[in-house]
Each structure stands twice: as C-alpha cells, then as structure tokens.
C-alpha cells in the first residue's frame, strides 16, 4: 500500500510540475531607446570626396 501511495504522490508531483512549466508568465516590456545626446558629427560629411554637381566653366581667350 505504501508503494502505491508513494507512486501516486510522485506522479502527482511530476504532473503538477509539468503543468506549472506550461503556464505563461508575464515578461517585462523591452527597454525604451535612449535619446541621442552627443556632439555634432564633425568631419562626417563627404565634403571634397565627390566631384561637384556642376562642371567648372570653361574659359577661352578671345
């Protein structure tokens, strides 16, 4: 009789643990992005790296 009672208790414990593992749990929301605070991006613009948008004028003598 004691073996059956022990087996039943162990089965009940395993069943309750498995059922508790399937329960959904509430997760915290993702953190909000931090605002950008910093210095100006000096030297990041492509100045002088590309040809100008209009070609230079051609001067002829005469």
mmCIF file of N, CA and C in Angstrom:
data_model
loop_
_atom_site.group_PDB
_atom_site.id
_atom_site.type_symbol
_atom_site.label_atom_id
_atom_site.label_comp_id
_atom_site.label_asym_id
_atom_site.label_seq_id
_atom_site.Cartn_x
_atom_site.Cartn_y
_atom_site.Cartn_z
ATOM 1 N N UNK A 1 0.826 -1.191 0.000
ATOM 2 C CA UNK A 1 0.000 0.000 0.000
ATOM 3 C C UNK A 1 0.873 1.258 0.000
ATOM 4 N N UNK A 2 1.966 1.207 0.735
ATOM 5 C CA UNK A 2 2.850 2.369 0.812
ATOM 6 C C UNK A 2 3.504 2.648 -0.539
ATOM 7 N N UNK A 3 3.807 1.590 -1.302
ATOM 8 C CA UNK A 3 4.403 1.771 -2.625
ATOM 9 C C UNK A 3 3.435 2.481 -3.564
ATOM 10 N N UNK A 4 2.175 2.102 -3.492
ATOM 11 C CA UNK A 4 1.177 2.734 -4.361
ATOM 12 C C UNK A 4 0.969 4.191 -3.979
ATOM 13 N N UNK A 5 0.967 4.468 -2.698
ATOM 14 C CA UNK A 5 0.801 5.846 -2.247
ATOM 15 C C UNK A 5 2.000 6.700 -2.656
ATOM 16 N N UNK A 6 3.200 6.147 -2.539
ATOM 17 C CA UNK A 6 4.410 6.870 -2.946
ATOM 18 C C UNK A 6 4.416 7.107 -4.449
ATOM 19 N N UNK A 7 4.026 6.106 -5.224
ATOM 20 C CA UNK A 7 3.979 6.246 -6.678
ATOM 21 C C UNK A 7 2.937 7.282 -7.089
ATOM 22 N N UNK A 8 1.795 7.280 -6.409
ATOM 23 C CA UNK A 8 0.755 8.258 -6.724
ATOM 24 C C UNK A 8 1.215 9.672 -6.382
ATOM 25 N N UNK A 9 1.884 9.830 -5.253
ATOM 26 C CA UNK A 9 2.373 11.157 -4.864
ATOM 27 C C UNK A 9 3.449 11.645 -5.826
ATOM 28 N N UNK A 10 4.339 10.749 -6.246
ATOM 29 C CA UNK A 10 5.385 11.134 -7.195
ATOM 30 C C UNK A 10 4.786 11.495 -8.551
ATOM 31 N N UNK A 11 3.791 10.729 -8.972
ATOM 32 C CA UNK A 11 3.131 11.032 -10.246
ATOM 33 C C UNK A 11 2.413 12.373 -10.183
ATOM 34 N N UNK A 12 1.735 12.613 -9.062
ATOM 35 C CA UNK A 12 1.039 13.892 -8.900
ATOM 36 C C UNK A 12 2.026 15.059 -8.877
ATOM 37 N N UNK A 13 3.172 14.864 -8.225
ATOM 38 C CA UNK A 13 4.180 15.925 -8.172
ATOM 39 C C UNK A 13 4.745 16.210 -9.562
ATOM 40 N N UNK A 14 5.020 15.167 -10.326
ATOM 41 C CA UNK A 14 5.542 15.365 -11.680
ATOM 42 C C UNK A 14 4.500 16.025 -12.573
ATOM 43 N N UNK A 15 3.239 15.628 -12.412
ATOM 44 C CA UNK A 15 2.175 16.211 -13.218
ATOM 45 C C UNK A 15 1.988 17.687 -12.894
ATOM 46 N N UNK A 16 2.027 18.035 -11.611
ATOM 47 C CA UNK A 16 1.850 19.443 -11.240
ATOM 48 C C UNK A 16 3.051 20.280 -11.682
ATOM 49 N N UNK A 17 4.259 19.721 -11.637
ATOM 50 C CA UNK A 17 5.441 20.459 -12.095
ATOM 51 C C UNK A 17 5.386 20.681 -13.601
ATOM 52 N N UNK A 18 4.927 19.681 -14.338
ATOM 53 C CA UNK A 18 4.824 19.827 -15.788
ATOM 54 C C UNK A 18 3.741 20.834 -16.162
ATOM 55 N N UNK A 19 2.644 20.837 -15.412
ATOM 56 C CA UNK A 19 1.577 21.800 -15.692
ATOM 57 C C UNK A 19 2.029 23.215 -15.364
ATOM 58 N N UNK A 20 2.806 23.378 -14.301
ATOM 59 C CA UNK A 20 3.286 24.711 -13.935
ATOM 60 C C UNK A 20 4.299 25.228 -14.950
ATOM 61 N N UNK A 21 5.040 24.334 -15.585
ATOM 62 C CA UNK A 21 6.023 24.763 -16.581
ATOM 63 C C UNK A 21 5.349 25.278 -17.845
ATOM 64 N N UNK A 22 4.115 24.849 -18.103
ATOM 65 C CA UNK A 22 3.406 25.273 -19.301
ATOM 66 C C UNK A 22 2.641 26.577 -19.118
ATOM 67 N N UNK A 23 2.560 27.069 -17.906
ATOM 68 C CA UNK A 23 1.809 28.298 -17.679
ATOM 69 C C UNK A 23 2.558 29.494 -18.264
ATOM 70 N N UNK A 24 1.829 30.409 -18.920
ATOM 71 C CA UNK A 24 2.513 31.595 -19.450
ATOM 72 C C UNK A 24 2.911 32.524 -18.315
ATOM 73 N N UNK A 25 4.011 33.203 -18.491
ATOM 74 C CA UNK A 25 4.447 34.161 -17.477
ATOM 75 C C UNK A 25 4.633 35.519 -18.134
ATOM 76 N N UNK A 26 4.394 36.522 -17.361
ATOM 77 C CA UNK A 26 4.457 37.879 -17.879
ATOM 78 C C UNK A 26 5.914 38.327 -17.937
ATOM 79 N N UNK A 27 6.312 38.849 -19.097
ATOM 80 C CA UNK A 27 7.669 39.330 -19.270
ATOM 81 C C UNK A 27 7.670 40.854 -19.260
ATOM 82 N N UNK A 28 8.725 41.461 -18.798
ATOM 83 C CA UNK A 28 8.776 42.925 -18.782
ATOM 84 C C UNK A 28 8.864 43.475 -20.206
ATOM 85 N N UNK A 29 8.362 44.682 -20.419
ATOM 86 C CA UNK A 29 8.443 45.267 -21.765
ATOM 87 C C UNK A 29 9.895 45.566 -22.123
ATOM 88 N N UNK A 30 10.189 45.643 -23.411
ATOM 89 C CA UNK A 30 11.567 45.948 -23.803
ATOM 90 C C UNK A 30 11.935 47.370 -23.391
ATOM 91 N N UNK A 31 13.193 47.618 -23.110
ATOM 92 C CA UNK A 31 13.585 48.962 -22.682
ATOM 93 C C UNK A 31 13.424 49.970 -23.810
ATOM 94 N N UNK A 32 13.059 51.188 -23.439
ATOM 95 C CA UNK A 32 12.889 52.253 -24.422
ATOM 96 C C UNK A 32 14.261 52.698 -24.912
ATOM 97 N N UNK A 33 14.359 53.061 -26.199
ATOM 98 C CA UNK A 33 15.657 53.519 -26.697
ATOM 99 C C UNK A 33 16.054 54.837 -26.044
ATOM 100 N N UNK A 34 17.309 54.943 -25.715
ATOM 101 C CA UNK A 34 17.811 56.156 -25.074
ATOM 102 C C UNK A 34 17.905 57.273 -26.105
ATOM 103 N N UNK A 35 17.586 58.489 -25.717
ATOM 104 C CA UNK A 35 17.705 59.599 -26.671
ATOM 105 C C UNK A 35 19.169 59.848 -27.021
ATOM 106 N N UNK A 36 19.394 60.274 -28.249
ATOM 107 C CA UNK A 36 20.755 60.529 -28.707
ATOM 108 C C UNK A 36 21.218 61.860 -28.153
ATOM 109 N N UNK A 37 22.211 61.811 -27.330
ATOM 110 C CA UNK A 37 22.805 63.026 -26.785
ATOM 111 C C UNK A 37 24.298 62.928 -27.037
ATOM 112 N N UNK A 38 24.802 63.853 -27.793
ATOM 113 C CA UNK A 38 26.228 63.803 -28.081
ATOM 114 C C UNK A 38 26.651 65.023 -28.867
ATOM 115 N N UNK A 39 27.868 65.005 -29.317
ATOM 116 C CA UNK A 39 28.380 66.147 -30.051
ATOM 117 C C UNK A 39 28.016 66.022 -31.529
ATOM 118 N N UNK A 40 28.201 67.120 -32.246
ATOM 119 C CA UNK A 40 27.883 67.152 -33.666
ATOM 120 C C UNK A 40 28.865 66.269 -34.435
ATOM 121 N N UNK A 41 28.401 65.627 -35.496
ATOM 122 C CA UNK A 41 29.291 64.749 -36.262
ATOM 123 C C UNK A 41 30.233 65.545 -37.162
ATOM 124 N N UNK A 42 31.247 66.125 -36.577
ATOM 125 C CA UNK A 42 32.187 66.940 -37.344
ATOM 126 C C UNK A 42 33.110 66.014 -38.125
ATOM 127 N N UNK A 43 33.243 66.323 -39.406
ATOM 128 C CA UNK A 43 34.110 65.526 -40.261
ATOM 129 C C UNK A 43 33.441 64.312 -40.858
ATOM 130 N N UNK A 44 32.147 64.191 -40.725
ATOM 131 C CA UNK A 44 31.455 63.023 -41.251
ATOM 132 C C UNK A 44 30.840 63.280 -42.626
ATOM 133 N N UNK A 45 30.725 64.545 -43.033
ATOM 134 C CA UNK A 45 30.121 64.847 -44.326
ATOM 135 C C UNK A 45 31.132 64.594 -45.440
ATOM 136 N N UNK A 46 30.670 64.118 -46.586
ATOM 137 C CA UNK A 46 31.605 63.827 -47.679
ATOM 138 C C UNK A 46 32.001 65.083 -48.453
ATOM 139 N N UNK A 47 32.583 66.047 -47.789
ATOM 140 C CA UNK A 47 32.996 67.281 -48.447
ATOM 141 C C UNK A 47 34.321 67.023 -49.143
ATOM 142 N N UNK A 48 34.339 67.284 -50.455
ATOM 143 C CA UNK A 48 35.559 67.106 -51.221
ATOM 144 C C UNK A 48 35.820 65.684 -51.653
ATOM 145 N N UNK A 49 34.939 64.781 -51.371
ATOM 146 C CA UNK A 49 35.153 63.387 -51.761
ATOM 147 C C UNK A 49 34.505 63.066 -53.103
ATOM 148 N N UNK A 50 33.575 63.874 -53.524
ATOM 149 C CA UNK A 50 32.871 63.639 -54.769
ATOM 150 C C UNK A 50 33.066 64.842 -55.681
ATOM 151 N N UNK A 51 32.943 64.674 -56.998
ATOM 152 C CA UNK A 51 33.042 65.852 -57.874
ATOM 153 C C UNK A 51 31.850 66.771 -57.647
ATOM 154 N N UNK A 52 32.000 68.039 -57.924
ATOM 155 C CA UNK A 52 30.876 68.961 -57.715
ATOM 156 C C UNK A 52 29.705 68.596 -58.618
ATOM 157 N N UNK A 53 28.539 69.087 -58.281
ATOM 158 C CA UNK A 53 27.344 68.718 -59.036
ATOM 159 C C UNK A 53 27.349 69.303 -60.442
ATOM 160 N N UNK A 54 27.922 70.496 -60.634
ATOM 161 C CA UNK A 54 28.006 71.114 -61.960
ATOM 162 C C UNK A 54 29.480 71.204 -62.350
ATOM 163 N N UNK A 55 29.797 70.953 -63.623
ATOM 164 C CA UNK A 55 31.207 71.051 -64.016
ATOM 165 C C UNK A 55 31.683 72.499 -63.983
ATOM 166 N N UNK A 56 32.969 72.656 -63.821
ATOM 167 C CA UNK A 56 33.537 74.001 -63.781
ATOM 168 C C UNK A 56 33.406 74.646 -65.160
ATOM 169 N N UNK A 57 33.147 75.968 -65.204
ATOM 170 C CA UNK A 57 33.019 76.630 -66.514
ATOM 171 C C UNK A 57 34.361 76.649 -67.250
ATOM 172 N N UNK A 58 34.263 76.549 -68.565
ATOM 173 C CA UNK A 58 35.459 76.557 -69.407
ATOM 174 C C UNK A 58 35.625 77.964 -69.968
ATOM 175 N N UNK A 59 36.767 78.608 -69.716
ATOM 176 C CA UNK A 59 37.041 79.951 -70.216
ATOM 177 C C UNK A 59 37.981 79.841 -71.414
ATOM 178 N N UNK A 60 37.638 80.546 -72.447
ATOM 179 C CA UNK A 60 38.504 80.599 -73.630
ATOM 180 C C UNK A 60 38.928 82.032 -73.871
ATOM 181 N N UNK A 61 40.103 82.203 -74.377
ATOM 182 C CA UNK A 61 40.583 83.546 -74.697
ATOM 183 C C UNK A 61 39.958 83.979 -76.012
ATOM 184 N N UNK A 62 39.551 85.166 -76.030
ATOM 185 C CA UNK A 62 39.149 85.672 -77.320
ATOM 186 C C UNK A 62 37.878 86.327 -77.318
#
